[in-house]
Short mmCIF file of C-alpha atoms (C1' of nucleotides) in Angstrom, two decimals:
data_model
loop_
_atom_site.label_atom_id
_atom_site.label_comp_id
_atom_site.label_asym_id
_atom_site.label_seq_id
_atom_site.Cartn_x
_atom_site.Cartn_y
_atom_site.Cartn_z
CA MET A 3 1.01 3.92 22.11
CA ALA A 4 -1.20 0.93 21.68
CA LYS A 5 -0.56 0.25 18.02
CA PRO A 6 2.63 0.93 16.24
CA PRO A 7 1.62 2.43 12.93
CA HIS A 8 3.08 -0.48 11.04
CA SER A 9 1.14 -1.21 7.95
CA ILE A 10 0.21 -4.72 6.96
CA PRO A 11 0.97 -5.23 3.30
CA ASP A 12 -1.04 -7.55 1.12
CA SER A 13 1.23 -10.54 1.22
CA GLU A 14 1.38 -10.46 4.97
CA LEU A 15 -2.35 -10.08 5.11
CA ASP A 16 -2.73 -13.29 3.16
CA VAL A 17 -0.93 -15.33 5.75
CA LEU A 18 -2.57 -13.45 8.58
CA LYS A 19 -5.93 -14.46 7.20
CA VAL A 20 -4.98 -18.09 7.46
CA LEU A 21 -4.14 -17.57 11.09
CA TRP A 22 -7.45 -15.87 11.69
CA ASP A 23 -9.19 -18.82 10.13
CA ARG A 24 -7.53 -21.58 12.04
CA GLY A 25 -6.53 -19.78 15.17
CA ARG A 26 -2.95 -20.92 15.02
CA ALA A 27 -0.60 -22.69 12.67
CA THR A 28 2.99 -23.50 11.84
CA VAL A 29 4.76 -22.23 8.79
CA ARG A 30 4.12 -25.45 6.94
CA GLU A 31 0.47 -25.49 7.88
CA VAL A 32 -0.01 -22.00 6.58
CA LEU A 33 1.75 -22.95 3.39
CA GLN A 34 -0.36 -26.05 3.02
CA THR A 35 -3.57 -24.19 3.65
CA LEU A 36 -2.77 -21.56 1.10
CA ARG A 37 -1.95 -24.13 -1.53
CA GLU A 38 -5.10 -26.03 -0.96
CA ALA A 39 -7.04 -22.82 -1.22
CA GLY A 40 -5.40 -22.23 -4.56
CA HIS A 41 -3.59 -19.18 -3.40
CA VAL A 42 -1.71 -17.38 -6.13
CA GLY A 43 1.23 -15.77 -4.52
CA ASN A 44 3.80 -14.46 -6.91
CA LYS A 45 3.12 -12.74 -10.19
CA ASP A 46 3.91 -15.84 -12.21
CA GLY A 47 1.05 -17.63 -10.56
CA LYS A 48 3.56 -19.83 -8.83
CA PRO A 49 2.76 -20.66 -5.23
CA TRP A 50 4.95 -19.32 -2.48
CA SER A 51 7.91 -21.18 -1.18
CA TYR A 52 8.30 -22.24 2.41
CA ALA A 53 10.86 -19.51 2.95
CA THR A 54 8.48 -16.85 1.77
CA VAL A 55 5.81 -17.80 4.23
CA ALA A 56 8.38 -18.01 6.98
CA THR A 57 9.61 -14.52 6.17
CA LEU A 58 6.12 -13.11 6.19
CA LEU A 59 5.32 -14.66 9.54
CA ASP A 60 8.56 -13.31 10.82
CA ARG A 61 7.81 -9.82 9.69
CA LEU A 62 4.34 -10.04 11.18
CA GLU A 63 5.90 -11.02 14.46
CA THR A 64 8.31 -8.13 14.56
CA LYS A 65 5.35 -5.90 13.86
CA LYS A 66 3.65 -7.39 16.89
CA VAL A 67 0.75 -8.66 14.84
CA VAL A 68 1.26 -12.32 15.63
CA GLU A 69 2.97 -14.23 18.41
CA SER A 70 4.83 -17.49 18.25
CA ASP A 71 5.39 -20.16 20.82
CA ARG A 72 7.59 -23.16 20.50
CA ALA A 73 5.14 -25.99 20.77
CA ASP A 74 6.34 -29.28 19.37
CA GLN A 75 9.48 -28.92 17.39
CA ALA A 76 8.04 -26.30 15.09
CA PHE A 77 6.96 -22.81 16.04
CA THR A 78 3.29 -22.14 16.17
CA TYR A 79 2.03 -18.70 15.32
CA ARG A 80 -1.20 -17.09 16.33
CA PRO A 81 -2.64 -13.65 15.67
CA ILE A 82 -2.73 -11.07 18.41
CA VAL A 83 -4.70 -8.48 16.51
CA SER A 84 -8.24 -9.14 15.45
CA VAL A 85 -9.78 -8.95 12.04
CA LYS A 86 -11.86 -6.05 13.21
CA ASP A 87 -8.84 -4.04 14.21
CA VAL A 88 -7.33 -4.40 10.83
CA GLN A 89 -10.60 -3.75 9.07
CA ARG A 90 -11.16 -0.64 11.08
CA ARG A 91 -7.80 0.75 10.27
CA ARG A 92 -8.09 0.05 6.58
CA VAL A 93 -11.55 1.48 6.36
CA GLU A 94 -10.63 4.56 8.28
CA SER A 95 -7.69 5.19 6.06
CA LEU A 96 -9.77 4.72 2.94
CA VAL A 97 -12.44 7.07 4.20
CA ASP A 98 -9.88 9.67 5.13
CA LYS A 99 -8.07 9.51 1.87
CA LEU A 100 -10.89 9.25 -0.63
CA TYR A 101 -14.11 10.21 1.11
CA GLN A 102 -13.18 13.34 3.00
CA GLY A 103 -13.38 11.48 6.26
CA GLU A 104 -17.11 10.96 5.75
CA PRO A 105 -18.05 7.32 6.12
CA GLY A 106 -21.45 8.19 4.80
CA LEU A 107 -20.03 8.99 1.40
CA LEU A 108 -18.43 5.59 1.20
CA VAL A 109 -21.68 3.93 2.17
CA LEU A 110 -23.50 5.78 -0.55
CA HIS A 111 -20.88 4.91 -3.08
CA LEU A 112 -21.05 1.26 -2.12
CA LEU A 113 -24.78 1.10 -2.38
CA LYS A 114 -24.81 2.81 -5.73
CA SER A 115 -22.03 1.06 -7.50
CA HIS A 116 -21.87 -2.36 -5.91
CA PRO A 117 -25.12 -4.27 -6.01
CA LEU A 118 -25.90 -5.97 -2.76
CA ASP A 119 -28.07 -8.98 -2.56
CA PRO A 120 -31.57 -8.47 -1.19
CA HIS A 121 -30.92 -10.27 2.01
CA GLN A 122 -28.15 -7.93 2.97
CA ALA A 123 -30.11 -4.96 1.79
CA GLU A 124 -32.79 -5.98 4.22
CA GLU A 125 -30.29 -6.30 6.98
CA VAL A 126 -29.01 -2.85 6.29
CA ARG A 127 -32.50 -1.41 6.38
CA ALA A 128 -33.14 -3.06 9.69
CA LEU A 129 -29.95 -1.71 11.13
CA LEU A 130 -30.82 1.77 10.00
CA GLU A 131 -34.22 1.58 11.62
CA GLU A 132 -32.64 0.49 14.80
CA MET A 133 -30.21 3.37 14.72
CA ARG A 134 -32.91 5.86 14.01
CA GLU A 135 -34.34 5.23 17.43
CA GLU A 136 -31.14 4.90 19.34
CA PRO A 137 -28.73 7.22 17.58
CA ALA A 138 -25.90 7.27 20.10
CA SER A 139 -25.64 3.56 20.69
CA LYS A 140 -22.14 2.27 20.87
CA PRO A 141 -21.95 -1.47 20.62
CA PRO A 142 -18.66 -2.47 22.29
CA GLU A 143 -17.56 -2.29 18.73
CA ASP A 144 -16.36 1.22 19.02
CA ALA A 145 -14.35 1.20 22.22
CA PRO A 146 -11.92 4.12 22.45
CA ARG A 147 -8.96 1.97 21.44
CA SER A 148 -7.90 -1.17 23.08
CA PRO A 149 -4.60 -2.47 21.74
CA SER A 150 -6.38 -5.51 20.45
CA ASP A 151 -8.56 -8.24 21.83
CA PRO A 152 -8.85 -11.25 19.62
CA SER A 153 -9.19 -13.71 22.49
CA PRO A 154 -9.27 -12.08 25.89
CA MET B 261 -6.09 -4.18 -20.77
CA ALA B 262 -7.87 -1.06 -19.82
CA LYS B 263 -6.05 -0.20 -16.65
CA PRO B 264 -2.50 -1.08 -15.92
CA PRO B 265 -2.53 -2.46 -12.41
CA HIS B 266 -0.30 0.29 -11.14
CA SER B 267 -1.14 1.25 -7.65
CA ILE B 268 -1.39 4.84 -6.55
CA PRO B 269 0.42 5.34 -3.30
CA ASP B 270 -0.60 7.90 -0.73
CA SER B 271 1.81 10.63 -1.63
CA GLU B 272 0.86 10.45 -5.27
CA LEU B 273 -2.76 10.48 -4.30
CA ASP B 274 -2.25 13.74 -2.47
CA VAL B 275 -1.07 15.51 -5.56
CA LEU B 276 -3.64 13.81 -7.71
CA LYS B 277 -6.33 15.19 -5.48
CA VAL B 278 -5.14 18.67 -6.16
CA LEU B 279 -5.45 18.02 -9.86
CA TRP B 280 -8.94 16.69 -9.42
CA ASP B 281 -9.85 19.84 -7.55
CA ARG B 282 -8.54 22.37 -9.97
CA GLY B 283 -8.66 20.42 -13.18
CA ARG B 284 -5.11 21.14 -14.11
CA ALA B 285 -2.01 22.69 -12.61
CA THR B 286 1.71 23.09 -12.87
CA VAL B 287 4.16 21.70 -10.39
CA ARG B 288 4.39 24.98 -8.62
CA GLU B 289 0.68 25.42 -8.45
CA VAL B 290 0.24 22.04 -6.91
CA LEU B 291 2.93 22.83 -4.42
CA GLN B 292 1.35 26.15 -3.61
CA THR B 293 -2.08 24.65 -3.21
CA LEU B 294 -0.84 21.98 -0.87
CA ARG B 295 0.97 24.47 1.29
CA GLU B 296 -2.02 26.72 1.55
CA ALA B 297 -4.10 23.75 2.50
CA GLY B 298 -1.66 23.02 5.27
CA HIS B 299 -0.57 19.78 3.76
CA VAL B 300 1.83 17.83 5.91
CA GLY B 301 4.03 15.92 3.60
CA ASN B 302 7.03 14.36 5.20
CA LYS B 303 7.17 12.75 8.61
CA ASP B 304 8.78 15.76 10.20
CA GLY B 305 5.78 17.85 9.37
CA LYS B 306 7.88 19.74 6.91
CA PRO B 307 6.15 20.59 3.64
CA TRP B 308 7.31 18.97 0.46
CA SER B 309 9.95 20.46 -1.73
CA TYR B 310 9.35 21.45 -5.31
CA ALA B 311 11.34 18.45 -6.47
CA THR B 312 9.18 16.07 -4.52
CA VAL B 313 6.02 17.27 -6.14
CA ALA B 314 7.67 17.13 -9.53
CA THR B 315 8.74 13.55 -8.96
CA LEU B 316 5.28 12.52 -7.90
CA LEU B 317 3.69 14.10 -10.94
CA ASP B 318 6.29 12.38 -13.04
CA ARG B 319 5.53 9.02 -11.59
CA LEU B 320 1.84 9.60 -12.03
CA GLU B 321 2.47 10.34 -15.64
CA THR B 322 4.45 7.19 -16.30
CA LYS B 323 1.61 5.34 -14.67
CA LYS B 324 -0.74 6.96 -17.14
CA VAL B 325 -2.79 8.55 -14.44
CA VAL B 326 -2.14 12.12 -15.51
CA GLU B 327 -1.12 13.77 -18.73
CA SER B 328 1.04 16.80 -19.26
CA ASP B 329 1.15 19.36 -22.01
CA ARG B 330 3.62 22.11 -22.41
CA ALA B 331 1.53 25.21 -22.13
CA ASP B 332 3.45 28.33 -21.25
CA GLN B 333 6.97 27.60 -20.24
CA ALA B 334 5.97 25.18 -17.55
CA PHE B 335 4.27 21.84 -18.00
CA THR B 336 0.66 21.63 -17.05
CA TYR B 337 -0.67 18.38 -15.72
CA ARG B 338 -4.19 17.13 -15.69
CA PRO B 339 -5.73 13.89 -14.50
CA ILE B 340 -6.87 11.29 -16.97
CA VAL B 341 -8.48 9.00 -14.48
CA SER B 342 -11.46 10.08 -12.48
CA VAL B 343 -11.95 10.06 -8.77
CA LYS B 344 -14.56 7.41 -9.18
CA ASP B 345 -12.20 5.10 -10.98
CA VAL B 346 -9.72 5.29 -8.18
CA GLN B 347 -12.39 4.97 -5.54
CA ARG B 348 -13.83 1.95 -7.22
CA ARG B 349 -10.53 0.21 -7.39
CA ARG B 350 -9.66 0.91 -3.81
CA VAL B 351 -13.01 -0.16 -2.56
CA GLU B 352 -13.02 -3.30 -4.62
CA SER B 353 -9.63 -4.25 -3.37
CA LEU B 354 -10.64 -3.61 0.21
CA VAL B 355 -13.78 -5.66 -0.14
CA ASP B 356 -11.88 -8.49 -1.75
CA LYS B 357 -9.17 -8.55 0.81
CA LEU B 358 -11.09 -8.05 4.01
CA TYR B 359 -14.75 -8.63 3.33
CA GLN B 360 -14.78 -11.81 1.30
CA GLY B 361 -15.78 -9.90 -1.77
CA GLU B 362 -19.09 -8.99 -0.17
CA PRO B 363 -19.69 -5.26 -0.31
CA GLY B 364 -22.63 -5.79 1.99
CA LEU B 365 -20.35 -6.78 4.81
CA LEU B 366 -18.42 -3.59 4.46
CA VAL B 367 -21.60 -1.56 4.49
CA LEU B 368 -22.73 -3.25 7.65
CA HIS B 369 -19.39 -2.71 9.26
CA LEU B 370 -19.43 0.95 8.34
CA LEU B 371 -22.87 1.53 9.72
CA LYS B 372 -22.09 -0.22 12.94
CA SER B 373 -18.73 1.18 13.75
CA HIS B 374 -18.67 4.59 12.15
CA PRO B 375 -21.49 6.87 13.18
CA LEU B 376 -22.98 8.73 10.29
CA ASP B 377 -24.72 11.96 10.70
CA PRO B 378 -28.52 11.93 10.48
CA HIS B 379 -28.67 13.69 7.20
CA GLN B 380 -26.63 11.04 5.46
CA ALA B 381 -28.46 8.29 7.27
CA GLU B 382 -31.62 9.68 5.75
CA GLU B 383 -30.06 9.75 2.35
CA VAL B 384 -29.04 6.16 2.67
CA ARG B 385 -32.53 5.15 3.70
CA ALA B 386 -33.95 6.93 0.72
CA LEU B 387 -31.55 5.25 -1.61
CA LEU B 388 -32.44 1.88 -0.23
CA GLU B 389 -36.13 2.51 -0.68
CA GLU B 390 -35.50 3.50 -4.22
CA MET B 391 -33.53 0.35 -4.87
CA ARG B 392 -36.15 -1.80 -3.31
CA GLU B 393 -38.56 -0.83 -6.03
CA GLU B 394 -36.21 -0.68 -8.93
CA PRO B 395 -33.53 -3.22 -8.18
CA ALA B 396 -31.80 -3.23 -11.55
CA SER B 397 -31.34 0.48 -12.06
CA LYS B 398 -27.96 1.36 -13.40
CA PRO B 399 -27.07 5.00 -13.46
CA PRO B 400 -24.30 5.52 -16.05
CA GLU B 401 -22.20 4.95 -13.00
CA ASP B 402 -21.62 1.33 -13.66
CA ALA B 403 -20.57 1.20 -17.28
CA PRO B 404 -18.89 -2.09 -18.24
CA ARG B 405 -15.43 -0.58 -18.03
CA SER B 406 -14.19 2.29 -20.03
CA PRO B 407 -10.48 2.90 -19.55
CA SER B 408 -11.38 6.19 -17.95
CA ASP B 409 -13.41 9.12 -19.05
CA PRO B 410 -12.93 12.28 -17.10
CA SER B 411 -12.94 14.41 -20.24
CA PRO B 412 -12.97 12.47 -23.47
"C1'" DA C 59 26.67 -44.36 13.58
"C1'" DC C 60 25.01 -42.29 9.01
"C1'" DG C 61 22.39 -39.92 5.93
"C1'" DC C 62 18.09 -37.33 5.29
"C1'" DC C 63 14.52 -34.28 5.88
"C1'" DC C 64 12.33 -30.63 8.66
"C1'" DG C 65 12.35 -26.44 10.59
"C1'" DG C 66 14.81 -22.13 11.64
"C1'" DA C 67 18.23 -18.29 11.04
"C1'" DC C 68 20.48 -15.14 7.74
"C1'" DG C 69 20.78 -12.57 4.33
"C1'" DA C 70 20.20 -11.35 -0.52
"C1'" DC C 71 18.08 -8.85 -4.38
"C1'" DA C 72 14.97 -6.32 -7.22
"C1'" DC C 73 11.28 -3.03 -7.21
"C1'" DT C 74 8.32 0.59 -5.04
"C1'" DT C 75 7.74 4.66 -2.16
"C1'" DG C 76 9.07 8.81 0.13
"C1'" DT C 77 12.05 12.82 -0.38
"C1'" DC C 78 15.65 15.43 -2.09
"C1'" DT C 79 20.02 17.51 -4.44
"C1'" DT C 80 22.02 19.18 -8.20
"C1'" DA C 81 23.35 20.17 -12.89
"C1'" DG C 82 21.84 22.58 -17.03
"C1'" DG C 83 18.83 25.28 -20.15
"C1'" DA C 84 15.65 29.35 -20.51
"C1'" DT C 85 13.99 33.71 -19.04
"C1'" DA C 86 13.69 37.80 -17.28
"C1'" DC C 87 15.50 41.92 -15.15
"C1'" DA C 88 18.83 45.36 -13.70
"C1'" DT D 43 25.75 41.47 -20.27
"C1'" DG D 44 25.53 39.45 -15.92
"C1'" DT D 45 22.81 37.57 -12.59
"C1'" DA D 46 18.88 36.08 -10.21
"C1'" DT D 47 14.91 32.89 -11.34
"C1'" DC D 48 12.30 29.23 -12.74
"C1'" DC D 49 11.90 24.93 -14.98
"C1'" DT D 50 13.09 20.19 -16.37
"C1'" DA D 51 16.05 16.13 -16.29
"C1'" DA D 52 18.72 12.90 -13.90
"C1'" DG D 53 19.89 10.45 -10.23
"C1'" DA D 54 20.55 9.43 -5.28
"C1'" DC D 55 19.25 7.06 -1.19
"C1'" DA D 56 16.95 4.90 2.72
"C1'" DA D 57 12.83 2.07 3.97
"C1'" DG D 58 9.44 -1.08 3.00
"C1'" DT D 59 7.68 -5.11 0.10
"C1'" DG D 60 7.77 -9.34 -2.61
"C1'" DT D 61 10.26 -13.61 -2.96
"C1'" DC D 62 13.50 -16.46 -2.45
"C1'" DG D 63 18.31 -19.50 -1.68
"C1'" DT D 64 20.99 -21.60 1.67
"C1'" DC D 65 23.47 -23.13 5.45
"C1'" DC D 66 22.96 -25.46 9.79
"C1'" DG D 67 21.56 -28.17 13.93
"C1'" DG D 68 18.39 -32.02 15.50
"C1'" DG D 69 15.68 -36.15 15.12
"C1'" DC D 70 14.74 -40.41 12.99
"C1'" DG D 71 14.67 -44.51 10.26
"C1'" DT D 72 17.81 -48.36 9.12
#
DNA sequence: ACGCCCGGACGACACTTGTCTTAGGATACA
DNA sequence: TGTATCCTAAGACAAGTGTCGTCCGGGCGT
């Protein structure tokens, strides 16, 4: 049991993203960062309160998504799951639920309905060429499931 | 205000999928279909009860995702949002939340970490070629936003 | 020594989701 | 006519989310 199947709701994801960005932060730092970034938390467009951020970090910690250590006087939190882990899980779930478990269908849908800029299009083409030759290549990307490895 | 921002949770999505498949159905038909398909509803692996399906259809209706009409003695439900609408919303939200609003990043991620079978890879290549020549082609796919149009 | 402010611990509260039970009206069948 | 069926309506209830208010102990500036 590497990963408890806890889900990471949107609000928690917002604070988690801050941690991913800066590596680690205290409650107040997260709050500050979000405000500067013009984060719109609650439905009234009012920014979150300190308590809200604290709660979210707390919940993330009980879910084993972040860790805290008592540095100065304030706790400092840092993520213990990587962006990629979360992305993978979300994508997999989306593919399972709406694309019959076929990632290819999602790719097609994306290309058709969401224009991608030429640079990225080129990158995609290149990647495909590469894969054509070496079909079974597994960049460490797809390891069988390590609990997480944001900073090993 | 074309689309109320109601979200469609997983359980509701499961019944909605049945409606997409068969066009329309009563509560019991949905239930039947799910059971035949070996649907695993609740966490104990026990199939849903009639009431559960009814509730879900009800909630979908208040969310304006399906419509019901009293046909025989039982209500018949049918979807009023298309698969594509739901897919688009989910994908957009995913891209916004985890890929900086860049669909290209998601495409890259998909290609790298989720192997796609050669047939689809070919299809993708073809699509890309096509787009290379005619970059601004818009199959009716991308209409500016009609509230939904599965059967107007 | 005295307030003050910061940071943390608790817990509260409304709404959404996941799942059902049950009461009550029709229907259909013996 | 009674009874087994099927359907809808209503509501219940525990967990998970979204968002705080608040009380409390420690430092710190004066």
